[in-house]
Coordinates of C-alpha atoms in Angstrom, one line a residue:
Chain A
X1 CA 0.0 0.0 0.0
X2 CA 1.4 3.3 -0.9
X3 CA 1.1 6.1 1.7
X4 CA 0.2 9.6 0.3
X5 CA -0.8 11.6 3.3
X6 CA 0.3 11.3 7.2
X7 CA -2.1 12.8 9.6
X8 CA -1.8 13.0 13.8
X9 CA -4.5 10.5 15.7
X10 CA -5.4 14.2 17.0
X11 CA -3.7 17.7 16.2
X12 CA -4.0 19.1 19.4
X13 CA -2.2 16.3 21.7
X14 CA 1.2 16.8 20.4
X15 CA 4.1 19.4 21.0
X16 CA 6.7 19.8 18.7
X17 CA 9.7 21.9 20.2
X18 CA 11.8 23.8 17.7
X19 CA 15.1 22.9 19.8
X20 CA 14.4 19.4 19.5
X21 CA 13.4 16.3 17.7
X22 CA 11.8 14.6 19.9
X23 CA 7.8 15.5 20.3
X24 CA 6.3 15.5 23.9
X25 CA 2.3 14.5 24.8
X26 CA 0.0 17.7 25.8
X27 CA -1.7 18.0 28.4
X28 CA -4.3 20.5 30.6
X29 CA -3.1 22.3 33.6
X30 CA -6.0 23.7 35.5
X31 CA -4.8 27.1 36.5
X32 CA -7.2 27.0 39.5
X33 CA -6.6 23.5 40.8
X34 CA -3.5 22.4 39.4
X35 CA -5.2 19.2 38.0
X36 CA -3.8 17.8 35.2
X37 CA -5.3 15.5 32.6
X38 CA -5.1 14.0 29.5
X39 CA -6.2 14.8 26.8
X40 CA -6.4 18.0 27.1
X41 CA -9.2 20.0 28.3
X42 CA -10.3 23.3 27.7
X43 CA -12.2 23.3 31.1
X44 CA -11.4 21.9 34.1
X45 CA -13.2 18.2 34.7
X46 CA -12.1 18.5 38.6
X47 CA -12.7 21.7 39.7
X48 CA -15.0 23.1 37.0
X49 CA -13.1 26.2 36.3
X50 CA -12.9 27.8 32.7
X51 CA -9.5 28.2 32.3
X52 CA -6.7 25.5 31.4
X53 CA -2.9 25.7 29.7
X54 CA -1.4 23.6 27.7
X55 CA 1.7 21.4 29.4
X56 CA 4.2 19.2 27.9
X57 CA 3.6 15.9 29.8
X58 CA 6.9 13.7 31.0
X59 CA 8.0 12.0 28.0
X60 CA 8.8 8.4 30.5
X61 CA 6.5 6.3 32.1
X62 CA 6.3 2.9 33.1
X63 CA 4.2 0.1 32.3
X64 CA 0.7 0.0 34.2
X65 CA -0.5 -3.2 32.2
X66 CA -0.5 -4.6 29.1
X67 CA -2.3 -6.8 26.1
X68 CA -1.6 -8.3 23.1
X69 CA -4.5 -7.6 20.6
X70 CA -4.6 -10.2 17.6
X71 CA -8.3 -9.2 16.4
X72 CA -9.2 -5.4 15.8
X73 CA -11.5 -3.1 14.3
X74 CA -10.6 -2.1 10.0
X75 CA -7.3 0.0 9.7
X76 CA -5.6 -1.8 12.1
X77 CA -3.0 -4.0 12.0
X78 CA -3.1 -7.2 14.3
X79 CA -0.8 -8.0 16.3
X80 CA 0.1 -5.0 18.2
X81 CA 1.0 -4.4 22.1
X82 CA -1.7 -2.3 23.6
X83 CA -0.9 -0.9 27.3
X84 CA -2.0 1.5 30.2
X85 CA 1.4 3.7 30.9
X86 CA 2.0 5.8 34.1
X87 CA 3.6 8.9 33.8
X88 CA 5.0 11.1 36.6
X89 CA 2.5 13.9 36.8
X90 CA -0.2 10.7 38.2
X91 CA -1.8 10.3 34.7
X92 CA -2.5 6.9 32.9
X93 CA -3.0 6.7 29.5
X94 CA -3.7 4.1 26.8
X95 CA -1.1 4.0 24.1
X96 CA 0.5 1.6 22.2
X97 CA 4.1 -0.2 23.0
X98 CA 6.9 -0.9 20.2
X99 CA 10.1 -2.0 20.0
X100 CA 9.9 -4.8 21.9
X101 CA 9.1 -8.6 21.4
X102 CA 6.3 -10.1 23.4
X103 CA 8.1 -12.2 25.6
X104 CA 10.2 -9.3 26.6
X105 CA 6.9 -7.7 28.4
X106 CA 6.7 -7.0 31.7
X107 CA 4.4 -4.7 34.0
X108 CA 6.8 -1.9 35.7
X109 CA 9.0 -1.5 32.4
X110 CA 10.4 2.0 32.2
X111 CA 9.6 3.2 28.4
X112 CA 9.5 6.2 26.7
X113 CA 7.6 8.2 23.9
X114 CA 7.9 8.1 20.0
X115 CA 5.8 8.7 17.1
X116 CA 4.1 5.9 14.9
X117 CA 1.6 5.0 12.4
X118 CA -1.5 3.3 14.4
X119 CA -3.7 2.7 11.6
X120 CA -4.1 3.2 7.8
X121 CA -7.5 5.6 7.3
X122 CA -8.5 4.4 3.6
X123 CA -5.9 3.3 1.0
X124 CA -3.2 6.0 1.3
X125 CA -3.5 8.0 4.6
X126 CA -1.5 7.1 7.5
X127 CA -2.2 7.7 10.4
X128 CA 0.2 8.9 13.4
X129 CA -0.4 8.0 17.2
X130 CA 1.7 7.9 19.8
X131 CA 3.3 4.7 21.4
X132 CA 5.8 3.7 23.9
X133 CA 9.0 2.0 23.6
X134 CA 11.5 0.4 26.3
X135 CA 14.1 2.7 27.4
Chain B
X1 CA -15.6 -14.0 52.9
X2 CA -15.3 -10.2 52.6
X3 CA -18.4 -8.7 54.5
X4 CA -19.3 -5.0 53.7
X5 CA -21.8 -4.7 56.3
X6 CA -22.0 -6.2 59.6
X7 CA -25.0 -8.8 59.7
X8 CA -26.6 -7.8 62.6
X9 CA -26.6 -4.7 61.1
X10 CA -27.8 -5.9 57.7
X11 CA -30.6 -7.9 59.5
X12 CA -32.3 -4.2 61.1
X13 CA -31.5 -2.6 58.0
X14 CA -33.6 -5.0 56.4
X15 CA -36.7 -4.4 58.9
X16 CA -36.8 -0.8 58.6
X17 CA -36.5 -1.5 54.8
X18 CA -38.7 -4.2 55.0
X19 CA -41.4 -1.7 56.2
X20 CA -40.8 1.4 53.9
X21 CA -41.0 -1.3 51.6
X22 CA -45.1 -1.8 52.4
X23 CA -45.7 1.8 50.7
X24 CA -43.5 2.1 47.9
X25 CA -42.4 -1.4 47.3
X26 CA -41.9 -2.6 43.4
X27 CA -42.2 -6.2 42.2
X28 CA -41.7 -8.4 39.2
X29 CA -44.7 -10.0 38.5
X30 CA -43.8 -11.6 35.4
X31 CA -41.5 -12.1 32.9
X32 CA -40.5 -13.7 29.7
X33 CA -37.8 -13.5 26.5
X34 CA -37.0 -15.5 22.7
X35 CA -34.3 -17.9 22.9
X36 CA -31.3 -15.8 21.8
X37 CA -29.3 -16.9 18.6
X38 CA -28.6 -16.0 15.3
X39 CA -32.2 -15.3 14.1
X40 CA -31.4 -12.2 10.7
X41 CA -35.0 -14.0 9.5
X42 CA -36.8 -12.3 12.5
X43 CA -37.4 -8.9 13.2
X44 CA -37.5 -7.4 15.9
X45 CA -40.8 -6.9 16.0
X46 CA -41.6 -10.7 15.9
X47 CA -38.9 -10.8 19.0
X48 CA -40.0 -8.4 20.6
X49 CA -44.0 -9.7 20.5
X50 CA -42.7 -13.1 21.4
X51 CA -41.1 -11.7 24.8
X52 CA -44.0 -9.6 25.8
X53 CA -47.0 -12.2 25.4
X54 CA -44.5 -14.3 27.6
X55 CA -44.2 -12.1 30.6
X56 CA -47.5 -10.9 30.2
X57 CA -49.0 -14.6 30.4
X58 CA -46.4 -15.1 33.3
X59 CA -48.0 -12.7 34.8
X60 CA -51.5 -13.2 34.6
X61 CA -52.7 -10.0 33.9
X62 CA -54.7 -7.9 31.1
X63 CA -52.5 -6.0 28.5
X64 CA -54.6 -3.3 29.1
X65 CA -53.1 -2.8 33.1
X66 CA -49.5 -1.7 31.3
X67 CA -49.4 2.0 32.0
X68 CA -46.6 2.7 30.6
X69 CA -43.1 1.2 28.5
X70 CA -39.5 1.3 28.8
X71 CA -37.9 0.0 25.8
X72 CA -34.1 -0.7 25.3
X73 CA -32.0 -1.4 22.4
X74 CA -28.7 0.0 21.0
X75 CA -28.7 -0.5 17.6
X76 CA -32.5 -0.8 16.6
X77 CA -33.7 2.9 15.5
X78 CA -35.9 5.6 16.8
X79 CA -39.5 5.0 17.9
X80 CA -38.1 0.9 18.2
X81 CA -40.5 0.7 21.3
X82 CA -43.8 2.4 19.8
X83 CA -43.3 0.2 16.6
X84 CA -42.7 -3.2 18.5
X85 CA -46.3 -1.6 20.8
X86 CA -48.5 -0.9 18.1
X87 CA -49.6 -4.1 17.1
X88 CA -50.0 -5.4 20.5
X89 CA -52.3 -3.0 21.5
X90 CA -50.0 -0.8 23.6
X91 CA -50.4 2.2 22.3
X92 CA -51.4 5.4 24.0
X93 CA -49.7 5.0 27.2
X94 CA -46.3 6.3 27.5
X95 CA -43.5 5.2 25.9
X96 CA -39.9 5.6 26.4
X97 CA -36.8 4.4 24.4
X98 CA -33.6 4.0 26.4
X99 CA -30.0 3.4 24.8
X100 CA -27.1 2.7 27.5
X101 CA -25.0 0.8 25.7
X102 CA -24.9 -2.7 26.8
X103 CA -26.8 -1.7 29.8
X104 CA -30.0 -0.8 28.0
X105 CA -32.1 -3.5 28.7
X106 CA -31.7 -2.9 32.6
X107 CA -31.4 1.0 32.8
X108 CA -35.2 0.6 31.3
X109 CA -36.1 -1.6 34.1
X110 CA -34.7 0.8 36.7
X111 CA -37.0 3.4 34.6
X112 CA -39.7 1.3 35.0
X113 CA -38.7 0.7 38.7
X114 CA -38.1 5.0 39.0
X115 CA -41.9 5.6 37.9
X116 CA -43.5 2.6 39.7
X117 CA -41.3 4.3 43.0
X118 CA -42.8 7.6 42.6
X119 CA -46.3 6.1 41.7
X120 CA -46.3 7.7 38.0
X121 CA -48.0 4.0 37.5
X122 CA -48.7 1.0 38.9
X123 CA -47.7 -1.6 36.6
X124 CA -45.1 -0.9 33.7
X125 CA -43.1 -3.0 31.2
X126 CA -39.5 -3.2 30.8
X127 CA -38.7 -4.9 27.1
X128 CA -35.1 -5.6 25.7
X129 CA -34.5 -6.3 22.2
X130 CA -31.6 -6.1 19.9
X131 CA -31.0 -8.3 16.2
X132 CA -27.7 -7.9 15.8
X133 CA -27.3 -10.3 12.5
X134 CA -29.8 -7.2 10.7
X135 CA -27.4 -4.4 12.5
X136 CA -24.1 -5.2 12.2
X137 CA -21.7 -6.6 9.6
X138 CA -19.2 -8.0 11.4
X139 CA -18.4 -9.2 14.5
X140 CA -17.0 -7.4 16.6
X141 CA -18.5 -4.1 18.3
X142 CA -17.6 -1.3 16.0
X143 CA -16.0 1.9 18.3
X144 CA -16.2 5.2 17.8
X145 CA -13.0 6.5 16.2
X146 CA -13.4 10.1 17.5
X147 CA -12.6 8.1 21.0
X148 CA -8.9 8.5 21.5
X149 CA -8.0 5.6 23.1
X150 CA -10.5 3.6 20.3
X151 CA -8.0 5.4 17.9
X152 CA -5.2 3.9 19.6
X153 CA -6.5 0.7 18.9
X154 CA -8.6 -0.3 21.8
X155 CA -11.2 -2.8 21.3
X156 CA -13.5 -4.3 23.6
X157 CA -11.5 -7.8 24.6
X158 CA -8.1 -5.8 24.9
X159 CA -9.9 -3.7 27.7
X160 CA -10.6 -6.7 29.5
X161 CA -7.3 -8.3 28.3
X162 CA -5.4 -5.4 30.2
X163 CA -7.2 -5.8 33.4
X164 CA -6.7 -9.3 33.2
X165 CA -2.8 -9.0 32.8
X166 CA -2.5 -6.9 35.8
X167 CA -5.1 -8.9 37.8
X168 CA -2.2 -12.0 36.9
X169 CA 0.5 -9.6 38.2
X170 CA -0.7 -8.5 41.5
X171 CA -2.9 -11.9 42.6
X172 CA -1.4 -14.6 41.0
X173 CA -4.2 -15.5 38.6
X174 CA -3.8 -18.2 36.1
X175 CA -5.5 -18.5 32.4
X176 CA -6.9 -21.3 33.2
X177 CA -8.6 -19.9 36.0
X178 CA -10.2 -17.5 33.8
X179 CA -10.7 -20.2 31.3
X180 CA -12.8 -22.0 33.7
X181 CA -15.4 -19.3 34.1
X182 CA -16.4 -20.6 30.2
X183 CA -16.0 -24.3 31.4
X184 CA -19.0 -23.2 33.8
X185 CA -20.7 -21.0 31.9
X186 CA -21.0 -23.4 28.8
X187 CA -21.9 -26.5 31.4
X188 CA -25.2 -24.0 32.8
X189 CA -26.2 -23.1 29.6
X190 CA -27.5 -26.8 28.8
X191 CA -29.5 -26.5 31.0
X192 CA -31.0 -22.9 29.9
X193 CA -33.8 -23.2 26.7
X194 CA -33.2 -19.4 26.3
X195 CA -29.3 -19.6 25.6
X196 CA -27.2 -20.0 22.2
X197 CA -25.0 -23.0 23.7
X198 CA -26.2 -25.6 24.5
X199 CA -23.0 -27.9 24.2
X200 CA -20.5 -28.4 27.1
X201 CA -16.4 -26.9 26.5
X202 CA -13.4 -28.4 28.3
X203 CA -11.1 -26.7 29.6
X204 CA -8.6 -27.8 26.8
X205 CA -11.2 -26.2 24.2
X206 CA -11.7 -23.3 25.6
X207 CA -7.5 -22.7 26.1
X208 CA -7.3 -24.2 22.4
X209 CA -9.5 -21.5 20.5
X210 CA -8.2 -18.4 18.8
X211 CA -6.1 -16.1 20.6
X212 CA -8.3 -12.5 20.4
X213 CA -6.2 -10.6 23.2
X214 CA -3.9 -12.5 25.4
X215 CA -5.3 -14.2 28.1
X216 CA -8.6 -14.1 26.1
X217 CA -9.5 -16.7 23.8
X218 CA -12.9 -16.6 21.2
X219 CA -14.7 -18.9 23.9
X220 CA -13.6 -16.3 26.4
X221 CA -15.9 -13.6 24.5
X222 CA -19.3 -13.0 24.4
X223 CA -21.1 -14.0 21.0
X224 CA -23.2 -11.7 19.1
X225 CA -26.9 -12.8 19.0
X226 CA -30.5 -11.5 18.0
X227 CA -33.4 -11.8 21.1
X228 CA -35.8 -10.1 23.3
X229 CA -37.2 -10.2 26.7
X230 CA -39.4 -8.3 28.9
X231 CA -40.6 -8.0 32.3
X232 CA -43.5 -6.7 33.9
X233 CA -43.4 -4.9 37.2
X234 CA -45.8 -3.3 39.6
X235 CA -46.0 -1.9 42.6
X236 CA -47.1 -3.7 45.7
X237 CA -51.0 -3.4 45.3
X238 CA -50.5 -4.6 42.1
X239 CA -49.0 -7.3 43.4
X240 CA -51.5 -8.7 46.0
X241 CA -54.0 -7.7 43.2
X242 CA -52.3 -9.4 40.7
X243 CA -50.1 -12.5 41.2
X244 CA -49.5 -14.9 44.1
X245 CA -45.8 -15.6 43.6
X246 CA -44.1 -12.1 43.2
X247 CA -40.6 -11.2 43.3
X248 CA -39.6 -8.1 45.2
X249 CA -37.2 -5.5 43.6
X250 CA -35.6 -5.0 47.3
X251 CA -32.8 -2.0 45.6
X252 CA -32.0 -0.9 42.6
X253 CA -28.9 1.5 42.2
X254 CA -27.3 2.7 39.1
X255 CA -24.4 4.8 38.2
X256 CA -21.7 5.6 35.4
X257 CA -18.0 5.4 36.0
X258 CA -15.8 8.6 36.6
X259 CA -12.9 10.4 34.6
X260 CA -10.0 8.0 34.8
X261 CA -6.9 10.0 33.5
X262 CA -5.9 10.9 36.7
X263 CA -4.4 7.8 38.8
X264 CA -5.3 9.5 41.9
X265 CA -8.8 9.8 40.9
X266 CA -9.4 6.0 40.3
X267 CA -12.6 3.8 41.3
X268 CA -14.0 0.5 41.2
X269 CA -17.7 1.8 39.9
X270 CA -19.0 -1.6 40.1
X271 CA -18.0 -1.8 43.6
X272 CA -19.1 1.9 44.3
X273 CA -22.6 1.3 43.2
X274 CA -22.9 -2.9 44.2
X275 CA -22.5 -1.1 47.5
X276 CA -24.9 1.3 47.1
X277 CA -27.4 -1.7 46.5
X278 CA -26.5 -3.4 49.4
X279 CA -27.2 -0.4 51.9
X280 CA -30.7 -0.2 50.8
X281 CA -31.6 -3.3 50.6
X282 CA -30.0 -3.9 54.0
X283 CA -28.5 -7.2 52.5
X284 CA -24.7 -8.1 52.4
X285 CA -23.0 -9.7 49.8
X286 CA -23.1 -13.0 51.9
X287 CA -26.4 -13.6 51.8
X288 CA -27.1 -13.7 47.7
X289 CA -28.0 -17.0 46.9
X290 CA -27.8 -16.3 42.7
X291 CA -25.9 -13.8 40.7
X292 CA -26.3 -12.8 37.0
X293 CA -23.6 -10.7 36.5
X294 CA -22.6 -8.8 33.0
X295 CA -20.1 -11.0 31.7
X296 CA -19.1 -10.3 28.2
X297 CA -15.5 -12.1 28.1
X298 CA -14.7 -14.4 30.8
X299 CA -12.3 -12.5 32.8
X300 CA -14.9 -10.0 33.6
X301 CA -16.5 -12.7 35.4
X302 CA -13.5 -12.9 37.9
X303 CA -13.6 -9.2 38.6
X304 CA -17.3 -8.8 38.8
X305 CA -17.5 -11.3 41.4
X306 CA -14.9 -9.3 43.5
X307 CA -16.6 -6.0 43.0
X308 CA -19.9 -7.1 44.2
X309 CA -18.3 -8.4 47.1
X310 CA -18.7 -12.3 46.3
X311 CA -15.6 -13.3 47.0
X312 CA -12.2 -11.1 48.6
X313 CA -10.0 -8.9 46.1
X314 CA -7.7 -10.9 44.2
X315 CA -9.6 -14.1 44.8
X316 CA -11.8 -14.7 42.1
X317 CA -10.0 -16.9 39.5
X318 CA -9.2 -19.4 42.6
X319 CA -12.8 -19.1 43.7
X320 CA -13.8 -20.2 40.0
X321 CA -11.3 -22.9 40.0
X322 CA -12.7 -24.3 43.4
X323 CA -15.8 -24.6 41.8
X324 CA -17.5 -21.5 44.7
X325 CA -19.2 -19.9 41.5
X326 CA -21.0 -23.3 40.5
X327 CA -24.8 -23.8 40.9
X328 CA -25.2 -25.3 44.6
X329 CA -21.4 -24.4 44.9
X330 CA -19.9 -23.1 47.8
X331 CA -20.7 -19.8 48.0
X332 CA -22.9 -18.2 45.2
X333 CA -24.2 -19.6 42.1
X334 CA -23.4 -17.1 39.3
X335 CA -24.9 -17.0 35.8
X336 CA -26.6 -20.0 36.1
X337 CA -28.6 -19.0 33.1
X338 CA -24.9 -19.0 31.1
X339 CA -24.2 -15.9 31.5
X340 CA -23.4 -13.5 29.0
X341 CA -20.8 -16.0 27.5
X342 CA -23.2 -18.6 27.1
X343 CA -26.9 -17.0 26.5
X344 CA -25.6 -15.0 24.1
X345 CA -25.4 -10.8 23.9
X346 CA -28.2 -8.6 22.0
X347 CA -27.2 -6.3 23.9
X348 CA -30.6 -4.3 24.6
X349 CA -32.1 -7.7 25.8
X350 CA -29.1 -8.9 28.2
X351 CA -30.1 -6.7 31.5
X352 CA -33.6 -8.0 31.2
X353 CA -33.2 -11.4 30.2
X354 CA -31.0 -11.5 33.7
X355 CA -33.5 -10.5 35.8
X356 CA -35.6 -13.5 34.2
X357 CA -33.1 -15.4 34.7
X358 CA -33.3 -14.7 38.8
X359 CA -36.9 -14.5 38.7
X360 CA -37.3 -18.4 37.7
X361 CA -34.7 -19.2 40.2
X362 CA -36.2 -17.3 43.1
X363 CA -39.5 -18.7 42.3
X364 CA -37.9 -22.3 42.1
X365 CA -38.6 -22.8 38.0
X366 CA -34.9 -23.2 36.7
X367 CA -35.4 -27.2 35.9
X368 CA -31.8 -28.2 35.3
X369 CA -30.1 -25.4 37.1
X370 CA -32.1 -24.8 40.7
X371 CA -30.0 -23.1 43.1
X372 CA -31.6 -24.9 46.4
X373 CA -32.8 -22.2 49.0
X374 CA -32.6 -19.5 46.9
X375 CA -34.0 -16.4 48.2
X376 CA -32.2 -13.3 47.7
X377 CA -30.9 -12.9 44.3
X378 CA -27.8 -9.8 42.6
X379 CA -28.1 -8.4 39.1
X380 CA -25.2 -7.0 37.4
X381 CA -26.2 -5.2 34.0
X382 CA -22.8 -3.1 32.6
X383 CA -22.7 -0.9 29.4
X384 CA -19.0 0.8 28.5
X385 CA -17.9 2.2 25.2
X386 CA -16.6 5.5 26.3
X387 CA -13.4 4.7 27.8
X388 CA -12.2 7.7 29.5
X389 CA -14.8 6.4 32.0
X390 CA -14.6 3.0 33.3
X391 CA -18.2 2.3 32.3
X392 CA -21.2 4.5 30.6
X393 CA -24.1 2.1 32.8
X394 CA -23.9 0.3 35.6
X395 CA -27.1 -1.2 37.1
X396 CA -27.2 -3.3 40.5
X397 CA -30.8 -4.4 41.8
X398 CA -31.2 -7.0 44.4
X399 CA -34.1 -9.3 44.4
X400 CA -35.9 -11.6 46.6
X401 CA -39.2 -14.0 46.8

C-alpha cells in the first residue's frame, strides 16, 4: 500500500519543540486547581473552572498493564502491544508499545515516547499515534 | 468472605426496609424472552412480541393494566418501542426508548422501577431487544474513532485483556482460571432453553481457540446474538392484586464510571454502586444466593464477582477454579442461566433477560439449574464504550421471593 498523506491520531495532543526532535504529549493544567489531565481540556473536569494551559507531559512512564491484541477493528493492523502507561505527573494513558518482542513484556518496564503509524485511514493515509517504547 | 456490612446490622436494615418497603415497594410479576441466537430472518418486531406475550402470560394480567413502556436497544432505530407496541395494543400509554449501551435492557427496568417508586404508575413493562445479524456486519462491536483511546486501537477484549494481565501480576491469577469461568458458563447453559449453547467446552477447548487478546480466547468472549425479553413490574397493590408468587425489587442502584486519567482519581464503579445496592436493601453480599452478572469475556466474570463483594479482592479466578461460583457451589451460584458468554449478547435484551433469569430461580422454575434455597438474588447489568470512563451504565438491583 502506498502512503500519500500522514495525519496525527489528533492535532492538538502533540508538541513539537523547535530545539528538539523529539515531540512531547499535551496536556491541561488547570490554572485554579493544578489538576492535570489528558487529553487535554479546555475546562477543568475537577474543579469546574474555565480556564486551562497547555503542558508538555513527562516523555517516560512505566508500564501499568498490558495486552496483546490479535483481532481489531478495520485500519488496524493485528498483532500490536496495547498498554495502560503511568507517567509522573499521576496520569495513565492508553497508548500503544513498540520495540519490543512479546516475551520481553513486563508490567513496571520504564519506556519512553515516539511517534508511529496506528492505523491506515482508507488506501493511502497514515495515520500517526503515539506509542511507547522500552528505554 | 469479605463482609461489607456487619450482619446484625444488615438484618435491622432490612426491617426498617422491610417496612418502607409496604408503601412504595416494586415487584416483578412476570417475565419472559425468545431464545437468543442467530435469528437475521426475524425482526425485531416478531422478538419483541414473542417476549411480551410471555411475561404478560407469566403474569396473569390484562395488556390493558401496562401503563406505561421502557424499551431498550442500542442498535434498533428511533421509535423501536412504539413500533414493536402498536400491534399489541399498547399504544397510547407512555412510551420511552432507552439506549445505554450494553446496559440498556436494565437501565429501562430501573426506569420502569423509578416511575413505579414515585407512583407515576402502577404496573409498567421493561422490554429488551436487539437483532444484531440485521445491525451489524461484522463481529466485533464497531468503536467510535473520534474516542482517543479507540483510535489507539482499543477494542473491547483488549480492555478486559489489560485488566486481566494486571489482575495475573498482582494476585497470582492463572489462564486457566479464567478459562474455567467458560468451562462453567457453557456447562449451565445446557441447562437454559433461552441460551445460544447448549453444548459443554473443556477446559482444553476453551485454552485451544483463537487467541483474540492475550489471556482471552474466542470462547472467552461473548457472541453476538438477536433476542428479546421483557418484564412486567408493579407496585405492591398490584402485586397482591395481581399474582401470588411475586418477586420483590428489594434495591436498585445505578451509576456511570468517573474520569480515569488521573491515577489518583481512580474507582471501582461496580464496587461503588454494588455497595450502594447493598445499603438499601440492607443485604450483604453473603447472603445472595444467585448472581447474574454482566459477563461479556470471561475474565470479567472474575472481577465482577470481586466488585460485588462475592468473594475477597484478588480471589476470584481461585474461587472459579474451586468450583465457589457453581450452581449449589460453595458460596454463590453465578450465571446460572450461562451468562453473557453462554446465552448469548443482544445487547438491549441482556439486562432483562437477567432478571428472568433470577426471577425463575427465586420462584424455584430453573429445571436443570435450581439453586436450592434461593432467596435473595444480585443483578449485574454493565454498558461501557466511552473509555475515558470506566463504564457509561452500571445497574445493580437486588431481588428476593
Amino acid at each position: 500500500m502506498e502512503v500519500k498523506k500522514r495525519q496525527l491520531v489528533r492535532p492538538d495532543i502533540f508538541f513539537f519543540p523547535e530545539s528538539a526532535d523529539s515531540p512531547y504529549l499535551l496536556g491541561s493544567s488547570c490554572q485554579a486547581c493544578k489538576s492535570v489531565h489528558f487529553p487535554p481540556k479546555n475546562s477543568c473536569p475537577s474543579c469546574f473552572a474555565m480556564e486551562t494551559e497547555r503542558v508538555a507531559l513527562s516523555r517516560r512512564g512505566t508500564v501499568y498493564s498490558y495486552a496483546i491484541v490479535r483481532q481489531t477493528q478495520p485500519g488496524f493492523q493485528a498483532p500490536y502491544i496495547l498498554a495502560y502507561v503511568d507517567l509522573p505527573e499521576g496520569i495513565r494513558l492508553l497508548t500503544q508499545l513498540t520495540g519490543v518482542s512479546e516475551n520481553k513484556l513486563s508490567i513496571g518496564m520504564d519506556v519512553e515516547l515516539v511517534l508511529e503509524p496506528v492505523r491506515h485511514d482508507g488506501d493511502d493515509t497514515e495515520i500517526i499515534g503515539f506509542k511507547f517504547r522500552p528505554l | 468472605m469479605m463482609v461489607m456490612i456487619p450482619r446484625l446490622l444488615a438484618l435491622n436494615s432490612a426491617l426498617y426496609n422491610g417496612r418502607k418497603a409496604m408503601s412504595h415497594g416494586v415487584a416483578v410479576l412476570g417475565v419472559g424472552m425468545t431464545r437468543f441466537g442467530k435469528m437475521p430472518e426475524r425482526t425485531p418486531e416478531d422478538l419483541g412480541h414473542e417476549a411480551i406475550r410471555a411475561a404478560i402470560r407469566d403474569a396473569g394480567i390484562d395488556r390493558r393494566k401496562i401503563q406505561a413502556a421502557f424499551v431498550g436497544s442500542v442498535y434498533l432505530p428511533f421509535g423501536i418501542g412504539q413500533r414493536i407496541l402498536k400491534d399489541l395494543g399498547l399504544t397510547g400509554i407512555p412510551v420511552i426508548n432507552v439506549e445505554n449501551s450494553c446496559a440498556s435492557g436494565g437501565t429501562a427496568m430501573r426506569e420502569a422501577y423509578a416511575w413505579i417508586k414515585a407512583e407515576l404508575c402502577d404496573v409498567a413493562l421493561a422490554l429488551g431487544v436487539e437483532s444484531l445479524s440485521r445491525s451489524l456486519s461484522s463481529g466485533m462491536i464497531p468503536l467510535d474513532l473520534d474516542d482517543l483511546a479507540a483510535a489507539m486501537g482499543l477494542v473491547m477484549p483488549a480492555a478486559y485483556a489489560l485488566a486481566a494481565r494486571r489482575h495475573m501480576e498482582e494476585y497470582g491469577t492463572t489462564p486457566e482460571q479464567f478459562a474455567l469461568v467458560t468451562v462453567k458458563s457453557r456447562s449451565n447453559a445446557c441447562h437454559n432453553p433461552y441460551a445460544y449453547f447448549h453444548q459443554e467446552l473443556s477446559l482444553n477447548e476453551v485454552l485451544a481457540s483463537r487467541m483474540i487478546a492475550d489471556p482471552i480466547t474466542k470462547y472467552q468472549c461473548t457472541v453476538n446474538a438477536d433476542g428479546a425479553a421483557a418484564a412486567i413490574l408493579g407496585s405492591e397493590k398490584a402485586a397482591r392484586q395481581y399474582t401470588a408468587r411475586p418477586v420483590s425489587i428489594v434495591a436498585s442502584a445505578m451509576g456511570s464510571g468517573k474520569l480515569r486519567d488521573r491515577i489518583c482519581a481512580l474507582e471501582d464503579t461496580a464496587a461503588r454502586i454494588a455497595h450502594e445496592a447493598y445499603e438499601a436493601a440492607g443485604i450483604g453480599p453473603e447472603d445472595i444466593d444467585v448472581c447474574e452478572l454482566h459477563d461479556a469475556f470471561s475474565v470479567a466474570q472474575v472481577l465482577y464477582c470481586e466488585s460485588l463483594g462475592l468473594c475477597p479482592k484478588g480471589e476470584g479466578g481461585r474461587y472459579t477454579q474451586a468450583g465457589h461460583f457453581d450452581i449449589n457451589g460453595e458460596k454463590v451460584a453465578v450465571n446460572t442461566s450461562g451468562g453473557l458468554l453462554s446465552r448469548g449478547h443482544p445487547l438491549g435484551a441482556t439486562g432483562i433477560a437477567q432478571l428472568a433469569e433470577l426471577v425463575w430461580q427465586l420462584r424455584g422454575e430453573a429445571a436443570g439449574r435450581q439453586v436450592d434455597q434461593c432467596k435473595v438474588a444480585l443483578q449485574h447489568n454493565s454498558g461501557g464504550g466511552v473509555f475515558d470512563i470506566q463504564t457509561n451504565a452500571c445497574v445493580i438491583q437486588i431481588l428476593t421471593h
